CSV table of C-alpha atoms in Angstrom, one decimal:
chain,number,residue,atom,x,y,z
Q,1,LYS,CA,-70.0,-99.8,-21.7
Q,2,ARG,CA,-69.9,-99.9,-17.8
Q,3,LEU,CA,-67.3,-102.9,-18.0
Q,4,ALA,CA,-65.3,-101.5,-20.5
Q,5,VAL,CA,-64.9,-98.2,-18.4
Q,6,ILE,CA,-64.7,-100.4,-15.0
Q,7,THR,CA,-61.9,-102.4,-16.6
Q,8,GLY,CA,-60.1,-99.5,-17.9
Q,9,LYS,CA,-60.2,-97.8,-14.3
Q,10,LEU,CA,-58.9,-100.3,-12.5
Q,11,VAL,CA,-55.9,-100.9,-15.3
Q,12,SER,CA,-55.2,-97.1,-14.7
Q,13,ILE,CA,-55.1,-97.6,-10.8
Q,14,ILE,CA,-53.1,-100.9,-11.2
Q,15,SER,CA,-50.7,-98.8,-13.5
Q,16,LEU,CA,-50.5,-96.1,-11.0
Q,17,VAL,CA,-49.9,-98.8,-7.5
Q,18,PHE,CA,-47.3,-100.9,-9.1
Q,19,HIS,CA,-45.8,-97.7,-11.4
Q,20,ILE,CA,-46.4,-99.8,-14.5
Q,21,GLY,CA,-46.1,-96.3,-17.0
Q,22,ALA,CA,-48.3,-93.3,-16.6
Q,23,GLY,CA,-51.5,-95.2,-16.6
Q,24,ALA,CA,-52.0,-92.9,-20.1
Q,25,SER,CA,-52.9,-95.8,-22.7
Q,26,TRP,CA,-53.6,-98.9,-21.6
Q,27,PRO,CA,-57.0,-98.1,-19.8
Q,28,GLY,CA,-58.3,-97.0,-23.0
Q,29,GLU,CA,-56.7,-100.1,-25.0
Q,30,ILE,CA,-58.1,-102.4,-22.7
Q,31,ALA,CA,-61.4,-100.5,-23.0
Q,32,LEU,CA,-61.2,-100.7,-26.9
Q,33,ARG,CA,-60.7,-104.4,-26.8
Q,34,ILE,CA,-63.8,-105.0,-24.7
Q,35,LYS,CA,-65.9,-102.2,-26.5
Q,36,PRO,CA,-64.6,-101.2,-29.6
Q,37,ASP,CA,-67.3,-98.0,-29.7
Q,38,ILE,CA,-66.6,-97.0,-26.1
Q,39,LEU,CA,-65.4,-93.5,-27.9
Q,40,SER,CA,-68.3,-93.2,-29.6
Q,41,LEU,CA,-70.0,-93.9,-26.3
Q,42,LEU,CA,-68.4,-91.7,-24.2
Q,43,SER,CA,-67.5,-88.6,-26.5
Q,44,VAL,CA,-71.6,-88.0,-25.9
Q,45,ASN,CA,-70.6,-86.6,-22.4
Q,46,ILE,CA,-69.3,-83.8,-24.4
Q,47,ASP,CA,-71.9,-81.1,-24.7
Q,48,LYS,CA,-70.6,-78.4,-27.1
Q,49,GLY,CA,-67.8,-80.1,-29.3
Q,50,ILE,CA,-64.9,-81.8,-29.5
Q,51,ILE,CA,-61.5,-80.6,-31.1
Q,52,PHE,CA,-58.9,-82.4,-32.8
Q,53,VAL,CA,-55.6,-81.0,-33.4
Q,54,ALA,CA,-53.7,-82.7,-35.8
Q,55,GLY,CA,-50.0,-82.3,-37.6
Q,56,THR,CA,-46.0,-83.2,-37.6
Q,57,ASN,CA,-45.4,-80.4,-35.2
Q,58,GLY,CA,-47.0,-78.3,-32.5
Q,59,LYS,CA,-49.9,-79.7,-31.5
Q,60,THR,CA,-49.0,-80.3,-27.8
Q,61,THR,CA,-48.7,-76.8,-27.6
Q,62,THR,CA,-51.6,-76.0,-29.6
Q,63,ALA,CA,-53.7,-78.3,-28.2
Q,64,LEU,CA,-52.6,-77.0,-24.8
Q,65,MET,CA,-52.9,-73.3,-25.8
Q,66,ILE,CA,-56.9,-74.0,-26.8
Q,67,LYS,CA,-57.7,-76.1,-23.5
Q,68,THR,CA,-56.0,-73.0,-21.4
Q,69,ILE,CA,-58.1,-70.3,-23.1
Q,70,LEU,CA,-61.5,-72.5,-22.9
Q,71,GLU,CA,-60.9,-72.9,-19.1
Q,72,ALA,CA,-60.5,-69.4,-18.6
Q,73,GLN,CA,-63.9,-69.1,-19.8
Q,74,ASP,CA,-65.3,-71.2,-17.1
Q,75,LEU,CA,-65.4,-74.1,-19.5
Q,76,ASN,CA,-65.1,-77.8,-18.5
Q,77,VAL,CA,-62.6,-79.4,-20.7
Q,78,VAL,CA,-61.2,-83.1,-21.3
Q,79,HIS,CA,-58.2,-83.3,-22.5
Q,80,ASN,CA,-55.1,-85.7,-23.2
Q,81,ALA,CA,-52.6,-83.5,-21.3
Q,82,SER,CA,-50.4,-87.0,-21.0
Q,83,GLY,CA,-49.8,-86.7,-24.7
Q,84,ALA,CA,-50.8,-89.9,-25.3
Q,85,ASN,CA,-52.3,-88.8,-28.6
Q,86,LEU,CA,-53.5,-92.6,-30.3
Q,87,LEU,CA,-56.8,-93.6,-30.3
Q,88,ASN,CA,-56.4,-95.4,-26.8
Q,89,GLY,CA,-55.1,-92.4,-25.0
Q,90,ILE,CA,-57.9,-90.1,-26.0
Q,91,VAL,CA,-60.2,-93.0,-24.5
Q,92,SER,CA,-58.3,-93.1,-21.2
Q,93,ALA,CA,-58.5,-89.3,-21.0
Q,94,CYS,CA,-62.3,-89.7,-21.2
Q,95,ILE,CA,-62.1,-92.7,-18.8
Q,96,GLN,CA,-60.1,-90.7,-16.4
Q,97,ASN,CA,-62.3,-88.3,-16.2
Q,98,ALA,CA,-65.7,-90.6,-15.7
Q,99,SER,CA,-67.4,-92.0,-13.1
Q,100,TRP,CA,-67.6,-95.6,-12.5
Q,101,THR,CA,-70.7,-96.1,-14.9
Q,102,GLY,CA,-69.3,-94.1,-18.0
Q,103,ASN,CA,-70.5,-90.9,-17.2
Q,104,PHE,CA,-69.4,-87.5,-16.8
Q,105,TYR,CA,-69.9,-83.5,-18.2
Q,106,ALA,CA,-67.6,-82.0,-20.3
Q,107,ASP,CA,-67.9,-78.5,-22.2
Q,108,TYR,CA,-65.3,-79.3,-24.9
Q,109,GLY,CA,-62.8,-82.1,-25.8
Q,110,VAL,CA,-59.4,-80.9,-26.8
Q,111,PHE,CA,-57.7,-83.9,-28.1
Q,112,GLU,CA,-54.2,-83.7,-29.9
Q,113,VAL,CA,-53.8,-86.6,-32.4
Q,114,ASP,CA,-51.2,-88.9,-33.8
Q,115,GLU,CA,-51.2,-88.1,-37.7
Q,116,ASN,CA,-51.5,-91.5,-38.6
Q,117,SER,CA,-54.8,-92.1,-36.3
Q,118,LEU,CA,-56.8,-89.0,-36.9
Q,119,SER,CA,-58.8,-90.7,-39.3
Q,120,GLY,CA,-59.9,-93.8,-37.1
Q,121,VAL,CA,-60.4,-91.1,-34.4
Q,122,LEU,CA,-62.7,-89.0,-36.5
Q,123,LYS,CA,-64.8,-92.3,-37.2
Q,124,SER,CA,-65.1,-93.0,-33.6
Q,125,VAL,CA,-66.9,-90.4,-32.8
Q,126,LYS,CA,-69.0,-90.1,-35.7
Q,127,SER,CA,-72.4,-90.9,-33.8
Q,128,GLY,CA,-74.0,-92.0,-30.7
Q,129,LYS,CA,-76.8,-91.3,-28.6
Q,130,SER,CA,-77.3,-88.2,-25.8
Q,131,ILE,CA,-76.7,-89.2,-22.7
Q,132,LYS,CA,-79.9,-86.4,-22.0
Q,133,SER,CA,-82.7,-87.9,-24.6
Q,134,GLY,CA,-81.2,-90.7,-25.5
Q,135,LYS,CA,-81.8,-89.9,-29.6
Q,136,SER,CA,-79.1,-90.4,-32.0
Q,137,ILE,CA,-76.7,-87.4,-32.3
Q,138,LYS,CA,-73.7,-86.3,-34.1
Q,139,SER,CA,-70.4,-85.2,-32.7
Q,140,LYS,CA,-69.9,-81.6,-33.0
Q,141,VAL,CA,-66.3,-81.5,-34.7
Q,142,ILE,CA,-63.5,-79.0,-35.3
Q,143,LEU,CA,-60.2,-80.3,-36.6
Q,144,VAL,CA,-57.1,-78.1,-36.1
Q,145,LEU,CA,-54.6,-78.8,-39.0
Q,146,LEU,CA,-50.8,-77.6,-38.8
Q,147,ASN,CA,-48.5,-79.2,-40.8
Q,148,LEU,CA,-47.2,-82.2,-42.2
Q,149,PHE,CA,-43.8,-83.1,-42.3
Q,150,ARG,CA,-41.5,-86.2,-42.7
Q,151,ASP,CA,-40.0,-86.7,-39.7
Q,152,GLN,CA,-42.3,-89.5,-39.0
Q,153,LEU,CA,-41.5,-91.9,-42.3
Q,154,ASP,CA,-40.3,-95.0,-40.5
Q,155,ARG,CA,-43.5,-95.6,-38.9
Q,156,TYR,CA,-46.0,-93.8,-41.5
Q,157,GLY,CA,-44.4,-93.6,-44.9
Q,158,GLU,CA,-45.1,-90.7,-47.3
Q,159,VAL,CA,-46.9,-87.1,-46.4
Q,160,ASP,CA,-48.9,-88.1,-49.3
Q,161,VAL,CA,-50.4,-91.5,-47.3
Q,162,ILE,CA,-51.4,-89.5,-44.6
Q,163,ALA,CA,-53.0,-86.6,-46.3
Q,164,GLU,CA,-54.8,-89.1,-48.2
Q,165,LYS,CA,-56.1,-91.0,-45.4
Q,166,TRP,CA,-57.5,-87.3,-44.0
Q,167,ILE,CA,-59.1,-86.7,-47.4
Q,168,ASN,CA,-60.8,-90.0,-47.1
Q,169,SER,CA,-62.2,-89.7,-43.5
Q,170,PHE,CA,-64.5,-86.7,-44.7
Q,171,GLU,CA,-67.0,-89.2,-45.8
Q,172,PRO,CA,-70.4,-87.7,-46.9
Q,173,GLN,CA,-73.2,-87.2,-44.8
Q,174,ARG,CA,-75.8,-89.5,-45.2
Q,175,ALA,CA,-79.0,-89.0,-45.7
Q,176,GLU,CA,-80.5,-89.9,-42.3
Q,177,ASP,CA,-78.0,-87.6,-40.9
Q,178,ARG,CA,-79.7,-84.1,-42.5
Q,179,ASN,CA,-81.7,-82.9,-39.8
Q,180,ILE,CA,-78.4,-82.6,-37.7
Q,181,ARG,CA,-76.0,-80.8,-40.5
Q,182,LYS,CA,-76.5,-77.6,-39.6
Q,183,THR,CA,-76.1,-77.9,-35.6
Q,184,ASN,CA,-73.0,-80.8,-35.9
Q,185,ALA,CA,-71.1,-79.6,-39.1
Q,186,THR,CA,-67.7,-80.1,-39.3
Q,187,THR,CA,-65.4,-77.2,-39.2
Q,188,ILE,CA,-61.9,-77.6,-40.2
Q,189,ILE,CA,-59.0,-74.9,-39.2
Q,190,ALA,CA,-56.0,-75.2,-41.6
Q,191,ASN,CA,-53.0,-73.8,-41.7
Q,192,ALA,CA,-53.0,-72.0,-45.5
Q,193,ASP,CA,-49.1,-72.0,-45.6
Q,194,ASP,CA,-48.9,-75.5,-46.0
Q,195,PRO,CA,-50.1,-76.4,-49.2
Q,196,LEU,CA,-50.8,-80.4,-48.4
Q,197,ILE,CA,-52.9,-78.8,-45.3
Q,198,ALA,CA,-54.7,-76.5,-47.5
Q,199,HIS,CA,-55.4,-78.9,-50.0
Q,200,ILE,CA,-57.0,-81.0,-47.3
Q,201,ALA,CA,-59.0,-78.4,-46.0
Q,202,GLN,CA,-60.4,-77.6,-49.8
Q,203,SER,CA,-61.7,-81.4,-49.7
Q,204,GLY,CA,-63.5,-81.1,-46.8
Q,205,THR,CA,-65.5,-78.6,-49.0
Q,206,ARG,CA,-66.6,-80.3,-52.0
Q,207,PRO,CA,-70.0,-81.2,-52.8
Q,208,GLY,CA,-71.9,-83.7,-49.8
Q,209,LEU,CA,-69.8,-82.4,-47.0
Q,210,GLU,CA,-70.5,-80.0,-44.7
Q,211,ALA,CA,-67.1,-79.2,-43.2
Q,212,GLY,CA,-66.6,-75.5,-43.0
Q,213,VAL,CA,-62.9,-74.1,-43.7
Q,214,ARG,CA,-61.3,-71.0,-41.7
Q,215,TYR,CA,-57.3,-70.6,-42.2
Q,216,PHE,CA,-54.5,-69.2,-40.2
Q,217,GLY,CA,-50.9,-68.0,-41.7
Q,218,LEU,CA,-48.5,-65.5,-41.6
Q,219,ASP,CA,-48.2,-62.4,-43.5
Q,220,ASP,CA,-45.1,-60.9,-42.6
Q,221,PRO,CA,-42.2,-60.7,-45.4
Q,222,ALA,CA,-39.8,-59.9,-42.8
Q,223,GLN,CA,-40.0,-63.7,-41.6
Q,224,PHE,CA,-38.8,-64.9,-45.0
Q,225,MET,CA,-35.9,-67.1,-45.3
Q,226,LYS,CA,-32.7,-65.8,-47.3
Q,227,LYS,CA,-33.0,-69.2,-49.3
Q,228,MET,CA,-35.8,-72.4,-49.3
Q,229,GLU,CA,-33.9,-74.9,-47.1
Q,230,HIS,CA,-34.8,-78.6,-46.5
Q,231,ALA,CA,-37.9,-78.1,-48.6
Q,232,THR,CA,-38.7,-81.4,-49.8
Q,233,ASP,CA,-42.1,-82.2,-48.2
Q,234,SER,CA,-44.6,-80.9,-50.0
Q,235,ILE,CA,-42.8,-78.0,-52.4
Q,236,PHE,CA,-45.1,-79.4,-55.7
Q,237,CYS,CA,-48.8,-78.7,-56.0
Q,238,PRO,CA,-51.1,-81.2,-54.5
Q,239,SER,CA,-53.6,-80.5,-57.4
Q,240,CYS,CA,-51.9,-81.0,-60.5
Q,241,GLY,CA,-48.0,-81.9,-59.8
Q,242,THR,CA,-46.5,-78.9,-60.8
Q,243,ARG,CA,-43.5,-77.4,-58.6
Q,244,LEU,CA,-44.8,-74.8,-57.0
Q,245,VAL,CA,-43.7,-70.8,-56.7
Q,246,TYR,CA,-43.0,-69.2,-53.2
Q,247,LYS,CA,-43.1,-65.3,-53.2
Q,248,GLY,CA,-41.1,-66.7,-49.5
Q,249,VAL,CA,-40.8,-69.4,-47.0
Q,250,TYR,CA,-41.2,-68.9,-43.5
Q,251,TYR,CA,-39.3,-72.4,-42.9
Q,252,SER,CA,-39.2,-76.1,-44.5
Q,253,HIS,CA,-41.9,-75.5,-47.4
Q,254,ILE,CA,-44.4,-73.4,-45.0
Q,255,GLY,CA,-44.7,-70.0,-46.8
Q,256,ASP,CA,-46.2,-68.2,-49.6
Q,257,TRP,CA,-47.1,-70.5,-52.5
Q,258,ASN,CA,-49.2,-70.5,-55.7
Q,259,CYS,CA,-49.0,-72.8,-58.5
Q,260,PRO,CA,-48.3,-71.5,-62.1
Q,261,THR,CA,-49.9,-74.4,-63.7
Q,262,CYS,CA,-53.3,-74.8,-62.0
Q,263,LYS,CA,-53.4,-71.1,-60.2
Q,264,ASN,CA,-54.0,-73.0,-56.9
Q,265,ASN,CA,-53.1,-70.3,-54.7
Q,266,ARG,CA,-52.1,-70.0,-50.9
Q,267,PRO,CA,-55.8,-69.3,-49.1
Q,268,LYS,CA,-56.2,-65.6,-47.7
Q,269,PRO,CA,-55.9,-66.1,-44.0
Q,270,ASP,CA,-58.7,-65.3,-41.8
Q,271,ILE,CA,-56.3,-64.5,-39.2
Q,272,SER,CA,-52.5,-63.9,-39.5
Q,273,THR,CA,-51.6,-61.8,-36.4
Q,274,TRP,CA,-52.0,-61.8,-32.7
Q,275,ASP,CA,-50.4,-60.5,-29.8
Q,276,TYR,CA,-48.2,-63.7,-29.3
Q,277,PRO,CA,-47.2,-65.1,-25.9
Q,278,LEU,CA,-44.8,-67.5,-26.6
Q,279,PRO,CA,-41.9,-66.8,-28.3
Q,280,GLY,CA,-40.5,-67.9,-31.5
Q,281,LEU,CA,-41.9,-68.3,-34.8
Q,282,TYR,CA,-43.3,-72.1,-34.2
Q,283,ASN,CA,-45.0,-70.7,-31.8
Q,284,ARG,CA,-46.5,-67.6,-34.0
Q,285,TYR,CA,-48.6,-70.3,-36.1
Q,286,ASN,CA,-49.5,-72.6,-32.8
Q,287,THR,CA,-50.9,-69.1,-31.5
Q,288,LEU,CA,-53.0,-68.2,-34.5
Q,289,ALA,CA,-54.3,-71.6,-34.6
Q,290,ALA,CA,-55.6,-71.6,-31.1
Q,291,VAL,CA,-57.1,-68.2,-31.5
Q,292,ALA,CA,-58.9,-69.3,-34.6
Q,293,THR,CA,-60.1,-72.0,-32.8
Q,294,ALA,CA,-61.3,-69.8,-30.0
Q,295,LYS,CA,-62.8,-67.4,-32.4
Q,296,ILE,CA,-65.1,-70.2,-33.7
Q,297,LEU,CA,-66.3,-71.2,-30.5
Q,298,GLY,CA,-67.4,-68.0,-29.8
Q,299,ILE,CA,-65.3,-66.5,-27.6
Q,300,SER,CA,-64.4,-62.3,-28.2
Q,301,ASP,CA,-60.8,-61.3,-28.8
Q,302,GLN,CA,-61.1,-59.1,-25.5
Q,303,GLN,CA,-61.4,-62.9,-23.8
Q,304,ILE,CA,-59.1,-64.7,-26.0
Q,305,GLN,CA,-56.8,-61.4,-24.7
Q,306,GLU,CA,-57.6,-61.7,-21.1
Q,307,SER,CA,-56.5,-65.4,-21.4
Q,308,LYS,CA,-52.7,-64.5,-22.2
Q,309,LYS,CA,-51.4,-64.6,-19.2
Q,310,GLU,CA,-52.8,-68.2,-18.6
Q,311,VAL,CA,-51.6,-69.3,-22.3
Q,312,PHE,CA,-48.0,-67.2,-21.0
Q,313,SER,CA,-47.8,-69.4,-17.8
Q,314,MET,CA,-48.7,-72.6,-18.9
Q,315,THR,CA,-46.4,-75.5,-18.6
Q,316,LEU,CA,-46.0,-78.1,-21.2
Q,317,VAL,CA,-45.1,-82.0,-19.6
Q,318,ARG,CA,-43.4,-84.3,-22.0
Q,319,TRP,CA,-44.6,-87.5,-21.6
Q,320,ASN,CA,-42.2,-90.3,-21.4
Q,321,PRO,CA,-42.8,-93.7,-20.2
Q,322,ALA,CA,-38.9,-94.5,-20.7
Q,323,ARG,CA,-37.8,-92.0,-18.4
Q,324,ASP,CA,-40.4,-93.0,-15.9
Q,325,LEU,CA,-40.3,-96.7,-15.8
Q,326,MET,CA,-36.0,-96.2,-15.5
Q,327,ARG,CA,-37.2,-95.4,-12.1
Q,328,PHE,CA,-38.2,-99.1,-10.9
Q,329,PRO,CA,-36.6,-102.5,-10.8
Q,330,SER,CA,-36.0,-104.7,-13.8
Q,331,ASP,CA,-38.9,-107.1,-12.4
Q,332,ILE,CA,-41.6,-104.2,-13.1
Q,333,PHE,CA,-40.4,-104.5,-16.8
Q,334,ARG,CA,-40.6,-108.0,-16.9
Q,335,MET,CA,-44.1,-107.9,-15.4
Q,336,GLN,CA,-45.4,-105.5,-17.8
Q,337,ARG,CA,-43.6,-107.5,-20.5
Q,338,GLU,CA,-45.9,-110.8,-19.4
Q,339,ILE,CA,-48.9,-108.5,-18.8
Q,340,ASP,CA,-48.7,-107.0,-22.4
Q,341,GLN,CA,-48.2,-110.7,-23.7
Q,342,LEU,CA,-50.8,-111.9,-22.0
Q,343,VAL,CA,-53.3,-109.2,-23.1
Q,344,ASP,CA,-52.0,-109.0,-26.4
Q,345,SER,CA,-53.1,-113.1,-26.9
Q,346,VAL,CA,-56.6,-112.7,-25.6
Q,347,PHE,CA,-58.3,-109.2,-26.9
Q,348,ARG,CA,-56.1,-109.0,-29.8
Q,349,ARG,CA,-57.6,-106.3,-32.0
Q,350,ASP,CA,-57.2,-105.4,-35.4
Q,351,THR,CA,-56.6,-101.7,-36.4
Q,352,ASP,CA,-55.1,-99.5,-39.1
Q,353,GLU,CA,-51.9,-99.4,-36.8
Q,354,ASP,CA,-50.8,-102.7,-36.8
Q,355,LEU,CA,-50.6,-102.6,-40.3
Q,356,PHE,CA,-47.3,-100.4,-39.5
Q,357,PRO,CA,-44.3,-102.1,-37.2
Q,358,SER,CA,-43.8,-100.9,-33.9
Q,359,VAL,CA,-40.6,-98.9,-33.7
Q,360,TRP,CA,-38.7,-97.3,-30.8
Q,361,SER,CA,-39.4,-93.3,-30.6
Q,362,PRO,CA,-36.9,-92.0,-28.1
Q,363,ALA,CA,-38.2,-88.2,-27.0
Q,364,VAL,CA,-36.4,-85.4,-28.8
Q,365,ASP,CA,-36.8,-82.1,-27.9
Q,366,VAL,CA,-35.6,-78.8,-30.4
Q,367,ALA,CA,-34.7,-75.4,-29.3
Q,368,GLU,CA,-34.1,-72.6,-32.5
Q,369,SER,CA,-32.4,-69.5,-31.8
Q,370,ASP,CA,-31.5,-66.8,-34.3
Q,371,ASN,CA,-28.0,-68.7,-35.3
Q,372,GLU,CA,-28.7,-72.4,-34.6
Q,373,TYR,CA,-31.2,-75.2,-33.4
Q,374,LEU,CA,-30.3,-76.9,-30.3
Q,375,VAL,CA,-31.7,-80.8,-30.5
Q,376,LYS,CA,-31.6,-82.9,-27.5
Q,377,VAL,CA,-32.3,-86.6,-28.1
Q,378,GLU,CA,-32.4,-89.0,-24.7
Q,379,LEU,CA,-31.2,-92.2,-26.3
Q,380,PRO,CA,-30.9,-94.6,-22.7
Q,381,GLY,CA,-29.0,-98.0,-23.1
Q,382,ILE,CA,-27.2,-97.0,-26.5
Q,383,ASN,CA,-23.4,-96.2,-26.9
Q,384,LYS,CA,-22.2,-93.1,-28.1
Q,385,GLU,CA,-20.3,-94.8,-30.5
Q,386,ASP,CA,-23.8,-97.2,-31.9
Q,387,VAL,CA,-25.0,-93.5,-33.0
Q,388,LYS,CA,-24.3,-92.0,-36.1
Q,389,VAL,CA,-25.6,-88.1,-36.9
Q,390,THR,CA,-25.1,-86.6,-40.5
Q,391,VAL,CA,-26.7,-83.7,-42.2
Q,392,GLN,CA,-27.1,-83.7,-45.5
Q,393,ASP,CA,-29.2,-81.3,-47.9
Q,394,SER,CA,-30.4,-79.5,-44.5
Q,395,VAL,CA,-31.4,-82.5,-43.3
Q,396,LEU,CA,-30.6,-83.7,-39.8
Q,397,THR,CA,-30.7,-87.7,-39.6
Q,398,ILE,CA,-30.0,-89.6,-35.9
Q,399,LEU,CA,-29.1,-93.2,-36.4
Q,400,GLY,CA,-28.8,-95.6,-33.9
Q,401,GLU,CA,-30.3,-99.2,-33.0
Q,402,LYS,CA,-31.9,-100.0,-29.3
Q,403,LYS,CA,-31.1,-103.9,-28.7
Q,404,GLN,CA,-33.7,-105.6,-26.5
Q,405,GLU,CA,-34.1,-108.7,-24.5
Q,406,THR,CA,-35.7,-111.4,-26.2
């Protein structure tokens, strides 16, 4: 473990000194190649529990809300604030907080997690040895599941594939783990208004599993859309395949749904309203998810309300390595490519992520008003004539090609 942590810290220092990226992923990547189970060893430094926030939209804001509420209670939190949400980014965040021997103390870990990486991350924190007693323990885990949309089909395929991976990650407890089930059980906090998320959460309660489930969702018919738009993600029952019936839709496929065939209905939310600190419908869901998490952790309503000022003033910083790297000379880019190629050739590590081709994902910001959506996409190095923007069936598609030197 020490070699992996020391090497990761050195990589971080080199990255910062030579301005090679933000040092948010490579320290963890190198550490994983030296010690593949490094996250399991580092996670035992987190005393009270690990919170993973996953979903297509809202995970950065929700994770930051949870972190802000916890810190307002004078709790120590380790968090991947850079937005690097793959396994290597989470390991990097732990290494950043650790000493050179790999030890640190945190009450909670709050990590946003990429959809396709969630199952692998869960396996990486399932067991370890306590830094105090040396006994084997199972990490306490809270999963905050927000939503699943199609905006990353180019990388991951159908949302059903992601859902199946999430469900398969809820493996039955082994017999030798029975003594620690009650104190280390997984808790799932799920969006009841997303049919697929609700289905995933319900799978966590099947016999042999110890997951408890809490739901959040809106109960505000005044917010229903006049008609259902671009709802192609999850309008069929995940259990029987029948087309779902909606009493109302808040946006996309998110709403008050039920299945007329198998009677699979939207679960009743445990929390459906709050004094929202941030504007916008999306942030209502983010707030409900964060509050539901805080309540599960024993934080009172009054304490959560008192955290409102900190939540309202929090600053979201989008990690944009492409933008950061544009500030430095081209020889830095060449050096980084050479280092990448060298590391890949020496430390090649096979993971689920290798099954999916690498693609360029530009930074996208979306703002919503009463009358329109404003979409801003950073496309450095691409001519306007090479970008095609289309809208069909209420789906916005932006196509372009970024050519790189070989």
